[in-house]
Amino acid sequence: MEGVRYASFTSFATTKSSSFSALSPSSIIILRQKPHKKALKSISHRNLVISASSASNSVVTLLDYGAGNVRSVRNAIRYLGFEIEDVRTPKDILNAERLIFPGVGAFASAMDVLTKTGMAEALCTYIKNDRPFLGICLGLQLLFESSEENGPVNGLGLIPSVVGRFNSSNGFRVPHIGWNALQVAKDSEILDDIGDHHVYFVHSYRAMPSDDNKEWVSSTCNYGDDFIASIRRGNAHAVQFHPEKSGDVGLSVLRRFLNPKSQGTKKPTQGKASKLAKRVIACLDVRTNDKGDLVVTKGDQYDVREHTKENEVRNLGKPVELAGQYYKDGADEVSFLNITGFRDFPLGDLPMLEVLRHTSENVFVPLTVGGGIRDFTDANGRHYSSLEVASEYFRSGADKISIGSDAVYAGEEYIKTKVKTGNSSLEQISRVYGNQAVVVSIDPRRVYLKSPNDVQFKTISVTKPGPSGEEYAWYQCTVNGGREGRPIGAYELAKAVEELGAGEILLNCIDCDGQGKGFDIDLIKLISDAVSIPVIASSGAGAVEHFSEVFVKTNASAALAAGIFHRKEVPIQSVKGHLLEEGIEVRI
Ligand code: 1PR
């Protein structure tokens, strides 16, 4: 994960409390100074003495410098039966039996913390002494000479090359989010089970292979260009992808690092995985029902109540159980949308945070959570910023947060003023956690028009005419779960939120929601052609053919469905099987 602009020196290696009461303004310390523009002083690599470790064989030392969510890595390590010891001093690094460094945040702030704490020097010594090391994501990038991320900024300087940004001008969407294939270049041991499987990436910066660093490169990945997916030299390993979010195959990478003697299932084979896979996402709309239980519900055009005398909220199951089931069934991501978050304060909704915590203990694919992310003042006058709300979601296990209503207001304001204030929830959260962690959920409704000149918003010529034979439509954004239409179109909003820092768009359609008649291809094509960030097509899936249709006819990166999965009408594996038959690459 890149992009975090804060790194709490004082929170270094502290175990973050997950309780709501622990969330105080002081729990987030934001370094507001500008990231280093100048190169940092190079780090001397003098050898430090490594004392014999007293750690038991099941202990993993974790370098968490307090810059973001490493809960998923902790969960994965524990799931594999290992205990975690946090690094508190450079000596803890030198004494580690095995060290995992899940780099999060921005390159410059990470280097700043590592240098100030003496960890940078200890890390270099530890790796040079060939001690077991696994860097993840930024934990790989920091090993290189420097990065262009808000830089140039010097890195640890162990591997020749500069970390640069992906080039989006050749049609590849940045951030690079999703499941991609690897080309394994040499025996890396920890990648022995990967073979024909995809692994999960989420990043905007990457290091490129060259003659200077080829002795380090153990695998590459192609996304526009070939970039370094993993390195290995002796006992030093690092991966650009997220093993803790790469399902079973990712867990096997971690297991092979933690226990090199563990037997894998197979040696690398020439695989089916060849490029970025289209993602299939299971979505759980969650709310409290009239009995006070948090349930998974599902609407018809956003109406989630049964049409019976009791008029109850439709109850389709328990959130943690269903999320776990979808993980086992092969969902590439799981999304929770707290659909009444717009009126309830989400941090007051402790059951939702509990759902996230429990889900993240057993679900090792990305988790997104949305609903109610905005500034809020409670009955006692205590103000909570949207950043605090998001931070609590991240601490509870979310990998991405999704903003709905508040992003509409931010988009409207930005279009009116052309000024990026930096104050909107979208800007604040993407500045701190990186834009790859921020999804904007758009809830548009189709409005048919006789003439494209009837509105000031982007219109389309519709494939199927409207009820009175209208040939045009615009897509009006709504807020508060579709209850209020706003003076902004989905096209205008998508472009505005991309500029404000969104990393991905979840594109719903109220007209299609729950109808099972297929995605709104006109809408999805309009938006996925307009932006260069990934677009998730949502609303209307009723059959496997709807998934292939949306991937063939539009530039959507992922397709999300709810009702057909909840009602067990179409299993996730049938969707994937069909997509494979149609020649569309998916993770298997
Ligand atoms: O505005 O920031 O509090 O976020 C609220 C979030 O809750 C938004 O993401 C909004 O989309 C969602 N939401 C609000 N009300 C509802 C509702 O249904 N009454 N759910 C709602 C939206 C839409 C989809 C759904 C797909 C697929 N759910 O995500 O899962 O349409 O369904 P299908 O496959 O059955 O057709 P904020």
Coordinates of C-alpha atoms and ligand atoms in Angstrom, one line a residue:
M1 CA 0.0 0.0 0.0
E2 CA 1.4 3.4 -0.9
G3 CA 0.3 6.9 -0.2
V4 CA 0.1 7.2 3.5
R5 CA 1.2 10.6 4.5
Y6 CA 1.4 10.0 8.2
A7 CA 3.7 7.9 10.2
S8 CA 3.4 8.0 13.9
F9 CA 6.8 8.0 15.5
T10 CA 5.2 7.5 18.9
S11 CA 2.9 4.7 17.6
F12 CA 5.9 2.9 16.2
A13 CA 5.3 -0.8 16.8
T14 CA 2.5 -0.3 19.2
T15 CA -0.3 -2.7 19.0
K16 CA -3.2 -0.7 17.8
S17 CA -6.3 -1.0 19.9
S18 CA -9.2 -2.0 18.0
S19 CA -11.7 -0.8 20.5
F20 CA -13.7 2.2 19.6
S21 CA -12.9 4.0 22.9
A22 CA -9.3 3.9 21.9
L23 CA -10.0 6.2 18.9
S24 CA -9.1 9.6 20.0
P25 CA -7.7 12.4 17.9
S26 CA -4.3 11.7 19.4
S27 CA -4.4 8.1 18.1
I28 CA -3.6 9.5 14.7
I29 CA -0.5 11.6 14.4
I30 CA -0.2 13.2 11.1
L31 CA 3.2 14.5 10.0
R32 CA 2.0 17.4 8.0
Q33 CA 5.5 18.4 6.8
K34 CA 6.1 18.0 3.1
P35 CA 7.6 14.7 2.0
H36 CA 11.3 14.8 1.3
K37 CA 12.1 16.4 -2.0
K38 CA 15.8 16.1 -1.5
A39 CA 17.6 12.8 -1.4
L40 CA 18.0 11.5 2.1
K41 CA 21.4 11.0 3.5
S42 CA 22.7 7.6 2.4
I43 CA 22.7 4.9 5.0
S44 CA 25.9 3.4 6.2
H45 CA 25.8 -0.4 6.2
R46 CA 28.3 -1.1 8.9
N47 CA 27.9 -4.5 10.3
L48 CA 26.2 -4.8 13.7
V49 CA 26.5 -7.8 15.8
I50 CA 23.7 -10.2 15.8
S51 CA 23.1 -11.9 19.1
A52 CA 21.6 -15.4 19.2
S53 CA 17.9 -15.3 19.3
S54 CA 16.0 -16.8 22.1
A55 CA 12.8 -16.7 20.1
S56 CA 11.0 -19.9 19.8
N57 CA 10.5 -21.4 16.4
S58 CA 7.0 -20.3 16.1
V59 CA 7.7 -16.6 16.6
V60 CA 7.7 -14.1 13.8
T61 CA 9.1 -10.7 14.3
L62 CA 7.0 -8.0 12.6
L63 CA 8.2 -4.6 11.6
D64 CA 5.1 -2.4 11.8
Y65 CA 6.1 1.3 11.9
G66 CA 2.6 2.4 12.6
A67 CA 1.7 3.9 9.2
G68 CA -1.3 1.9 8.2
N69 CA -3.2 -1.3 8.4
V70 CA -1.1 -4.4 8.8
R71 CA -4.0 -6.3 10.5
S72 CA -4.3 -8.6 7.5
V73 CA -0.7 -9.6 7.7
R74 CA -1.1 -10.2 11.4
N75 CA -4.2 -12.3 10.8
A76 CA -2.5 -14.4 8.1
I77 CA 0.5 -15.1 10.3
R78 CA -1.7 -16.1 13.2
Y79 CA -3.9 -18.2 10.9
L80 CA -0.7 -20.1 10.0
G81 CA -0.1 -20.9 13.6
F82 CA 2.7 -18.4 14.4
E83 CA 3.0 -15.9 17.1
I84 CA 4.0 -12.3 16.5
E85 CA 6.6 -10.2 18.3
D86 CA 6.6 -6.5 17.3
V87 CA 9.8 -4.7 16.6
R88 CA 10.3 -2.0 19.2
T89 CA 14.0 -1.2 18.8
P90 CA 16.6 -1.8 16.1
K91 CA 18.0 -4.6 18.3
D92 CA 14.7 -6.5 17.9
I93 CA 15.4 -6.5 14.1
L94 CA 19.0 -7.8 14.6
N95 CA 17.8 -10.5 17.0
A96 CA 14.9 -11.7 14.9
E97 CA 14.7 -15.3 13.9
R98 CA 12.6 -14.4 10.9
L99 CA 11.4 -10.9 10.0
I100 CA 8.4 -9.8 8.1
F101 CA 8.2 -6.2 6.9
P102 CA 4.8 -5.3 5.5
G103 CA 5.6 -1.8 4.2
V104 CA 2.6 0.5 4.2
G105 CA 2.2 4.1 3.4
A106 CA 4.3 6.4 1.3
F107 CA 8.0 5.7 0.5
A108 CA 9.2 9.0 1.9
S109 CA 7.5 8.8 5.3
A110 CA 8.4 5.2 5.7
M111 CA 12.1 6.0 5.0
D112 CA 11.8 9.0 7.4
V113 CA 10.6 6.8 10.2
L114 CA 13.1 4.0 9.5
T115 CA 16.0 6.4 9.4
K116 CA 15.1 8.4 12.5
T117 CA 14.6 5.2 14.6
G118 CA 17.8 3.5 13.5
M119 CA 15.7 0.7 11.9
A120 CA 17.1 1.4 8.4
E121 CA 20.6 0.6 9.4
A122 CA 19.5 -2.5 11.4
L123 CA 17.4 -3.7 8.4
C124 CA 20.4 -3.3 6.0
T125 CA 22.6 -5.2 8.4
Y126 CA 20.0 -8.0 9.0
I127 CA 19.6 -8.5 5.2
K128 CA 23.3 -8.3 4.4
N129 CA 23.9 -11.0 7.1
D130 CA 21.5 -13.2 5.1
R131 CA 18.9 -13.5 7.9
P132 CA 15.4 -14.7 6.9
F133 CA 13.5 -11.6 5.7
L134 CA 10.2 -11.1 3.8
G135 CA 9.3 -7.6 2.6
I136 CA 5.8 -7.0 1.3
C137 CA 4.7 -4.3 -1.1
L138 CA 6.4 -1.1 0.1
G139 CA 8.7 -3.5 2.1
L140 CA 10.0 -4.5 -1.3
Q141 CA 10.3 -1.0 -2.8
L142 CA 12.2 0.3 0.2
L143 CA 15.1 -2.1 -0.6
F144 CA 15.8 -0.2 -3.8
E145 CA 18.1 2.8 -4.3
S146 CA 15.4 5.4 -4.5
S147 CA 11.7 6.1 -5.4
E148 CA 10.1 8.8 -7.5
E149 CA 7.1 8.7 -5.2
N150 CA 7.0 12.4 -4.0
G151 CA 10.7 12.3 -4.7
P152 CA 13.3 11.4 -5.6
V153 CA 13.7 9.9 -2.2
N154 CA 16.6 7.6 -1.2
G155 CA 15.7 4.0 -0.2
L156 CA 17.8 1.5 1.7
G157 CA 20.0 1.2 -1.3
L158 CA 20.4 -2.6 -1.3
I159 CA 19.1 -3.2 -4.8
P160 CA 20.1 -1.1 -7.9
S161 CA 17.2 0.7 -9.6
V162 CA 14.7 3.5 -9.1
V163 CA 11.1 2.8 -8.1
G164 CA 8.8 4.7 -10.6
R165 CA 5.1 5.2 -11.2
F166 CA 3.2 3.1 -13.7
N167 CA 2.5 4.8 -17.0
S168 CA -1.3 5.2 -17.5
S169 CA -0.9 6.8 -20.9
N170 CA -0.8 3.4 -22.6
G171 CA -4.3 2.5 -21.5
F172 CA -3.4 0.7 -18.3
R173 CA -5.3 1.8 -15.3
V174 CA -3.4 3.1 -12.3
P175 CA -3.4 2.0 -9.5
H176 CA -2.7 -1.5 -10.6
I177 CA -5.4 -3.3 -8.6
G178 CA -6.2 -6.9 -8.9
W179 CA -5.1 -10.4 -9.5
N180 CA -2.1 -10.8 -11.9
A181 CA 0.1 -13.6 -13.1
L182 CA 3.8 -13.9 -12.4
Q183 CA 6.7 -15.0 -14.6
V184 CA 8.9 -16.9 -12.2
A185 CA 12.5 -16.2 -13.2
K186 CA 14.4 -18.4 -10.8
D187 CA 13.9 -20.8 -8.0
S188 CA 12.6 -18.6 -5.2
E189 CA 11.3 -21.3 -2.9
I190 CA 8.5 -19.2 -1.4
L191 CA 6.9 -19.0 -4.9
D192 CA 7.0 -22.8 -5.4
D193 CA 3.2 -23.2 -5.2
I194 CA 2.3 -20.2 -7.4
G195 CA 2.7 -21.8 -10.8
D196 CA -0.5 -21.1 -12.6
H197 CA -2.2 -19.0 -10.0
H198 CA -2.8 -15.2 -9.8
V199 CA -1.7 -13.1 -6.8
Y200 CA -3.2 -9.8 -5.6
F201 CA -1.5 -6.5 -6.3
V202 CA -2.5 -3.0 -5.3
H203 CA 0.1 -0.3 -6.0
S204 CA 0.9 2.7 -8.3
Y205 CA 4.7 2.5 -8.1
R206 CA 7.0 -0.4 -9.2
A207 CA 10.6 -1.3 -9.7
M208 CA 11.8 -2.5 -13.2
P209 CA 14.1 -5.4 -13.9
S210 CA 17.5 -4.5 -15.3
D211 CA 20.9 -6.0 -15.9
D212 CA 22.0 -4.3 -12.6
N213 CA 19.5 -6.0 -10.5
K214 CA 18.9 -9.3 -12.3
E215 CA 20.7 -11.3 -9.6
W216 CA 17.9 -10.3 -7.2
V217 CA 14.8 -10.7 -9.4
S218 CA 12.9 -14.0 -8.7
S219 CA 9.8 -13.1 -10.6
T220 CA 8.3 -10.4 -12.8
C221 CA 4.7 -9.4 -13.7
N222 CA 3.5 -7.7 -16.8
Y223 CA 1.2 -4.7 -16.5
G224 CA 2.0 -2.5 -19.5
D225 CA 5.7 -3.2 -18.8
D226 CA 7.4 -5.9 -17.0
F227 CA 8.0 -5.0 -13.4
I228 CA 9.6 -6.8 -10.5
A229 CA 7.1 -8.9 -8.6
S230 CA 9.5 -10.5 -6.2
I231 CA 13.1 -10.6 -5.3
R232 CA 15.2 -13.3 -3.6
R233 CA 18.8 -13.4 -2.6
G234 CA 19.8 -16.1 -0.1
N235 CA 17.3 -15.8 2.8
A236 CA 16.1 -12.3 1.7
H237 CA 12.7 -12.3 0.0
A238 CA 10.4 -9.5 -0.9
V239 CA 7.2 -9.5 -2.9
Q240 CA 5.3 -6.6 -4.5
F241 CA 2.0 -8.4 -4.3
H242 CA 0.1 -9.1 -1.1
P243 CA 0.4 -12.7 0.0
E244 CA -1.9 -12.0 2.9
K245 CA -4.6 -11.0 0.4
S246 CA -3.9 -13.6 -2.2
G247 CA -6.1 -16.4 -0.9
D248 CA -4.7 -19.9 -0.4
V249 CA -1.8 -19.4 -2.8
G250 CA -0.8 -16.3 -0.9
L251 CA -1.0 -18.2 2.4
S252 CA 1.3 -20.8 0.9
V253 CA 3.9 -18.1 0.1
L254 CA 3.8 -17.0 3.7
R255 CA 3.9 -20.6 5.0
R256 CA 6.9 -21.4 2.8
F257 CA 8.8 -18.3 4.2
L258 CA 7.8 -19.0 7.8
N259 CA 8.6 -22.7 7.5
P260 CA 11.0 -23.4 4.6
K261 CA 10.8 -27.1 5.2
S262 CA 7.1 -27.2 4.6
Q263 CA 6.1 -29.3 1.6
G264 CA 4.3 -27.5 -1.1
T265 CA 1.8 -29.0 -3.4
K266 CA 3.8 -28.6 -6.6
K267 CA 6.7 -27.0 -8.4
P268 CA 6.0 -24.0 -10.7
T269 CA 4.4 -24.9 -13.9
Q270 CA 3.6 -22.9 -17.0
G271 CA 0.3 -21.6 -15.9
K272 CA -3.0 -20.4 -17.2
A273 CA -2.5 -17.1 -15.5
S274 CA -1.1 -14.7 -18.0
K275 CA -2.3 -11.1 -17.2
L276 CA -4.5 -9.1 -15.0
A277 CA -7.6 -11.1 -14.3
K278 CA -11.1 -9.6 -14.3
R279 CA -12.4 -9.7 -10.7
V280 CA -15.7 -11.1 -9.5
I281 CA -16.8 -9.4 -6.3
A282 CA -19.5 -10.5 -3.8
C283 CA -21.3 -7.6 -2.1
L284 CA -23.1 -7.7 1.2
D285 CA -25.5 -4.9 1.9
V286 CA -25.7 -4.8 5.6
R287 CA -28.1 -3.1 8.0
T288 CA -29.8 -3.6 11.4
N289 CA -33.2 -5.1 11.0
D290 CA -36.3 -4.2 13.1
K291 CA -35.2 -6.7 15.8
G292 CA -31.9 -5.0 16.1
D293 CA -29.8 -7.7 14.4
L294 CA -27.2 -6.9 11.8
V295 CA -28.2 -8.8 8.7
V296 CA -27.3 -9.1 5.1
T297 CA -30.2 -7.7 3.1
K298 CA -30.8 -7.0 -0.6
G299 CA -33.0 -4.5 -2.3
D300 CA -35.0 -4.3 -5.5
Q301 CA -34.0 -0.9 -6.8
Y302 CA -32.8 -0.2 -3.3
D303 CA -36.0 -1.1 -1.6
V304 CA -34.9 -3.7 1.0
R305 CA -38.3 -4.3 2.7
E306 CA -40.4 -7.4 2.1
H307 CA -43.7 -6.5 0.4
T308 CA -45.8 -8.2 3.1
K309 CA -48.0 -6.9 5.9
E310 CA -45.0 -6.9 8.3
N311 CA -42.9 -5.0 5.8
E312 CA -39.7 -6.4 7.4
V313 CA -36.2 -5.8 6.2
R314 CA -35.3 -8.7 3.9
N315 CA -32.9 -11.0 5.8
L316 CA -30.5 -13.0 3.6
G317 CA -28.1 -14.2 6.3
K318 CA -25.3 -13.4 8.7
P319 CA -22.5 -11.1 7.4
V320 CA -19.5 -13.0 8.8
E321 CA -20.8 -16.4 7.7
L322 CA -21.7 -15.2 4.2
A323 CA -18.4 -13.4 3.7
G324 CA -16.5 -16.5 4.8
Q325 CA -18.6 -18.7 2.4
Y326 CA -17.9 -16.3 -0.6
Y327 CA -14.2 -16.4 0.2
K328 CA -14.3 -20.2 0.1
D329 CA -16.3 -20.1 -3.1
G330 CA -13.6 -18.0 -4.9
A331 CA -14.8 -14.4 -4.6
D332 CA -11.9 -12.1 -5.6
E333 CA -13.0 -9.5 -3.1
V334 CA -15.8 -9.1 -0.6
S335 CA -17.6 -5.7 0.0
F336 CA -19.7 -4.7 2.9
L337 CA -22.0 -1.7 2.4
N338 CA -23.5 -0.4 5.6
I339 CA -26.5 0.9 3.8
T340 CA -28.0 2.9 6.6
G341 CA -24.6 4.4 7.5
F342 CA -25.8 7.7 6.1
R343 CA -28.2 8.2 9.0
D344 CA -26.5 6.2 11.8
F345 CA -23.1 7.1 13.0
P346 CA -20.9 4.2 11.8
L347 CA -18.6 4.2 14.8
G348 CA -21.6 3.9 17.0
D349 CA -22.3 0.7 15.0
L350 CA -20.0 -1.5 16.9
P351 CA -21.4 -4.7 15.5
M352 CA -20.3 -3.6 12.0
L353 CA -16.8 -3.2 13.3
E354 CA -17.0 -6.6 14.9
V355 CA -18.1 -8.0 11.6
L356 CA -15.0 -6.6 9.9
R357 CA -12.7 -7.9 12.7
H358 CA -14.1 -11.4 12.6
T359 CA -14.3 -11.6 8.8
S360 CA -10.7 -10.5 8.4
E361 CA -9.5 -13.3 10.6
N362 CA -10.5 -15.9 8.1
V363 CA -10.9 -14.1 4.7
F364 CA -7.7 -13.6 2.9
V365 CA -8.9 -11.6 -0.1
P366 CA -9.4 -7.8 -0.1
L367 CA -12.3 -6.5 2.1
T368 CA -14.0 -3.2 1.3
V369 CA -16.4 -1.5 3.6
G370 CA -18.6 1.5 2.9
G371 CA -21.4 3.5 4.5
G372 CA -21.5 6.6 6.6
I373 CA -18.0 7.8 5.9
R374 CA -18.2 11.5 6.6
D375 CA -17.5 14.1 9.3
F376 CA -19.9 13.7 12.2
T377 CA -20.6 15.4 15.5
D378 CA -22.3 13.3 18.1
A379 CA -24.9 14.2 20.7
N380 CA -22.2 15.3 23.1
G381 CA -20.7 17.7 20.6
R382 CA -17.7 15.5 20.0
H383 CA -16.5 15.9 16.4
Y384 CA -15.3 12.9 14.4
S385 CA -13.6 13.5 11.1
S386 CA -14.2 11.2 8.2
L387 CA -10.6 10.2 8.5
E388 CA -11.1 8.9 12.0
V389 CA -14.1 6.9 10.8
A390 CA -12.1 5.5 7.9
S391 CA -9.1 4.8 10.2
E392 CA -11.3 2.7 12.5
Y393 CA -12.6 0.7 9.5
F394 CA -9.0 0.1 8.4
R395 CA -7.9 -0.9 11.9
S396 CA -10.8 -3.3 12.1
G397 CA -9.7 -5.1 8.9
A398 CA -10.8 -3.2 5.9
D399 CA -8.4 -2.9 3.0
K400 CA -10.4 -0.3 1.2
I401 CA -13.2 2.0 2.2
S402 CA -16.0 3.1 0.0
I403 CA -17.5 6.6 0.1
G404 CA -21.0 7.3 -1.3
S405 CA -23.0 10.4 -0.4
D406 CA -20.1 12.4 0.8
A407 CA -18.2 11.9 -2.4
V408 CA -21.2 13.4 -4.3
Y409 CA -21.1 16.5 -2.2
A410 CA -17.4 16.8 -2.7
G411 CA -17.7 16.3 -6.5
E412 CA -20.4 18.9 -6.7
E413 CA -18.3 21.4 -4.8
Y414 CA -15.2 20.7 -6.9
I415 CA -17.1 21.1 -10.2
K416 CA -18.5 24.4 -8.9
T417 CA -15.3 25.9 -7.5
K418 CA -12.6 24.1 -9.4
V419 CA -10.7 24.2 -6.2
K420 CA -9.3 21.1 -4.4
T421 CA -9.7 22.2 -0.8
G422 CA -8.1 19.0 0.6
N423 CA -10.8 18.9 3.2
S424 CA -13.3 16.5 1.7
S425 CA -13.4 13.0 3.1
L426 CA -12.2 11.6 -0.2
E427 CA -9.1 13.9 -0.3
Q428 CA -8.3 13.4 3.4
I429 CA -8.5 9.6 3.3
S430 CA -6.7 9.2 0.0
R431 CA -3.9 11.5 1.1
V432 CA -3.4 9.5 4.3
Y433 CA -4.0 5.9 3.1
G434 CA -3.3 6.3 -0.6
N435 CA -5.9 6.5 -3.4
Q436 CA -5.8 2.7 -3.9
A437 CA -7.6 2.4 -0.6
V438 CA -10.4 4.7 -1.5
V439 CA -13.4 3.6 -3.6
V440 CA -16.2 5.9 -4.6
S441 CA -19.6 4.3 -4.7
I442 CA -21.9 6.0 -7.2
D443 CA -25.7 5.4 -7.0
P444 CA -27.1 6.8 -10.2
R445 CA -30.6 6.6 -11.6
R446 CA -31.3 6.7 -15.3
V447 CA -33.3 9.8 -16.5
Y448 CA -34.7 9.5 -20.0
L449 CA -34.6 12.5 -22.3
K450 CA -36.2 13.5 -25.6
S451 CA -33.2 15.5 -26.6
P452 CA -29.6 15.4 -25.5
N453 CA -29.8 19.2 -25.0
D454 CA -32.4 18.9 -22.2
V455 CA -29.8 18.9 -19.5
Q456 CA -26.4 20.3 -18.8
F457 CA -25.0 16.9 -18.0
K458 CA -23.4 14.3 -20.2
T459 CA -26.1 12.3 -22.0
I460 CA -26.0 9.1 -24.0
S461 CA -27.9 7.7 -26.8
V462 CA -29.6 4.7 -25.1
T463 CA -29.5 1.2 -26.6
K464 CA -33.1 0.5 -25.5
P465 CA -35.5 3.5 -25.8
G466 CA -37.3 4.8 -22.7
P467 CA -40.9 4.2 -21.8
S468 CA -42.1 7.0 -24.1
G469 CA -39.7 6.2 -26.9
E470 CA -36.9 8.5 -25.5
E471 CA -33.6 7.9 -27.2
Y472 CA -31.4 9.7 -24.7
A473 CA -30.7 9.5 -21.0
W474 CA -28.5 11.0 -18.3
Y475 CA -27.5 9.3 -15.1
Q476 CA -28.4 11.4 -12.1
C477 CA -26.4 10.8 -8.9
T478 CA -28.2 10.2 -5.7
V479 CA -27.3 10.3 -2.0
N480 CA -28.7 8.7 1.2
G481 CA -29.2 5.3 -0.4
G482 CA -31.0 6.6 -3.5
R483 CA -33.4 8.7 -1.5
E484 CA -32.3 12.1 -2.9
G485 CA -31.4 13.0 -6.5
R486 CA -28.6 15.6 -6.8
P487 CA -27.7 18.1 -9.6
I488 CA -24.8 16.1 -10.9
G489 CA -24.4 13.3 -13.4
A490 CA -22.5 10.0 -12.9
Y491 CA -20.1 11.0 -15.7
E492 CA -19.3 14.4 -14.1
L493 CA -19.0 12.8 -10.7
A494 CA -16.7 10.0 -11.9
K495 CA -14.3 12.4 -13.5
A496 CA -14.3 14.8 -10.5
V497 CA -13.7 12.1 -7.9
E498 CA -10.8 10.7 -10.0
E499 CA -9.2 14.1 -9.8
L500 CA -9.9 14.4 -6.1
G501 CA -8.1 11.1 -5.4
A502 CA -10.4 8.1 -5.8
G503 CA -8.6 5.0 -6.6
E504 CA -11.6 3.0 -7.9
I505 CA -15.2 3.5 -8.8
L506 CA -18.0 1.2 -7.7
L507 CA -20.7 1.9 -10.2
N508 CA -24.2 0.9 -9.1
C509 CA -27.4 1.6 -11.0
I510 CA -30.6 1.9 -9.1
D511 CA -32.8 1.0 -12.1
C512 CA -31.0 -2.4 -12.5
D513 CA -30.4 -3.2 -8.8
G514 CA -31.9 -6.6 -7.9
Q515 CA -33.6 -7.0 -11.3
G516 CA -31.4 -9.8 -12.6
K517 CA -31.6 -8.5 -16.1
G518 CA -28.0 -7.7 -16.6
F519 CA -25.7 -4.7 -15.9
D520 CA -26.4 -1.3 -17.4
I521 CA -23.9 -1.6 -20.3
D522 CA -24.6 2.0 -21.5
L523 CA -23.7 3.4 -18.1
I524 CA -20.7 1.2 -17.5
K525 CA -19.2 1.9 -20.9
L526 CA -19.7 5.6 -20.4
I527 CA -17.9 5.7 -17.1
S528 CA -15.2 3.1 -17.7
D529 CA -14.2 5.0 -20.9
A530 CA -14.2 8.3 -19.1
V531 CA -11.7 7.6 -16.3
S532 CA -8.4 5.9 -16.0
I533 CA -9.0 4.3 -12.6
P534 CA -10.6 0.8 -12.3
V535 CA -14.4 0.7 -12.5
I536 CA -16.4 -2.0 -10.8
A537 CA -19.6 -2.8 -12.6
S538 CA -22.5 -3.4 -10.2
S539 CA -26.3 -4.0 -10.2
G540 CA -28.4 -6.3 -12.2
A541 CA -26.4 -9.6 -12.6
G542 CA -28.8 -12.4 -13.0
A543 CA -26.9 -15.0 -15.1
V544 CA -23.3 -15.9 -15.9
E545 CA -23.7 -14.4 -19.4
H546 CA -24.2 -11.0 -17.8
F547 CA -20.7 -11.1 -16.5
S548 CA -19.1 -11.9 -19.9
E549 CA -21.3 -9.3 -21.5
V550 CA -20.0 -6.5 -19.2
F551 CA -16.4 -7.5 -19.7
V552 CA -16.7 -7.8 -23.5
K553 CA -18.7 -4.6 -24.0
T554 CA -17.1 -2.3 -21.5
N555 CA -13.7 -1.5 -19.9
A556 CA -14.9 -2.6 -16.4
S557 CA -12.1 -4.1 -14.3
A558 CA -14.5 -6.1 -12.0
A559 CA -18.1 -7.1 -11.8
L560 CA -20.0 -7.2 -8.5
A561 CA -23.1 -9.0 -7.6
A562 CA -25.2 -9.6 -4.6
G563 CA -28.7 -11.2 -5.0
I564 CA -27.7 -14.1 -7.2
F565 CA -25.0 -15.2 -4.8
H566 CA -27.2 -14.7 -1.6
R567 CA -30.1 -16.6 -3.1
K568 CA -27.6 -19.3 -4.3
E569 CA -29.0 -19.0 -7.8
V570 CA -25.5 -18.9 -9.4
P571 CA -22.4 -20.0 -7.7
I572 CA -19.3 -17.8 -8.0
Q573 CA -17.4 -20.7 -9.6
S574 CA -20.0 -21.0 -12.3
V575 CA -19.5 -17.4 -13.1
K576 CA -15.7 -17.9 -13.3
G577 CA -16.1 -21.1 -15.3
H578 CA -18.2 -19.3 -17.9
L579 CA -15.8 -16.4 -18.1
L580 CA -12.9 -18.8 -18.7
E581 CA -14.9 -20.6 -21.5
E582 CA -15.5 -17.2 -23.1
G583 CA -11.7 -16.5 -23.0
I584 CA -11.9 -13.9 -20.2
E585 CA -9.1 -14.3 -17.7
V586 CA -10.1 -14.8 -14.1
R587 CA -8.5 -16.0 -11.0
I588 CA -9.2 -19.7 -10.4
Ligands
1PR1 O1 -23.7 7.2 1.2 O2 -21.4 6.8 2.0 O3 -23.3 6.3 3.5 O4 -22.8 4.9 1.5 C1 -23.9 4.1 1.5 C2 -23.6 2.9 0.6 O5 -24.7 2.0 0.8 C3 -23.4 3.2 -0.8 O6 -22.4 2.5 -1.4 C4 -24.8 2.7 -1.5 O7 -24.5 2.2 -2.7 C5 -25.2 1.7 -0.5 N1 -26.7 1.6 -0.3 C6 -27.4 2.5 0.3 N2 -28.7 2.1 0.2 C7 -28.7 0.9 -0.4 C8 -29.9 0.1 -0.7 O8 -29.9 -0.9 -1.3 N3 -31.1 0.5 -0.1 N4 -27.1 -0.5 -1.4 C9 -27.4 0.6 -0.8 C10 -26.6 -0.4 -2.6 C11 -26.1 -1.6 -4.3 C12 -25.1 -2.6 -4.7 C13 -25.8 -3.9 -4.8 C14 -25.7 -4.1 -6.3 C15 -25.8 -5.5 -6.7 N5 -26.4 -1.7 -3.0 O9 -23.9 -2.6 -4.1 O10 -25.2 -4.8 -4.0 O11 -26.7 -3.3 -6.9 O12 -27.0 -6.1 -6.5 P1 -27.6 -7.2 -7.4 O13 -26.5 -8.0 -7.9 O14 -28.6 -8.0 -6.5 O15 -28.3 -6.5 -8.5 P2 -22.8 6.4 2.1

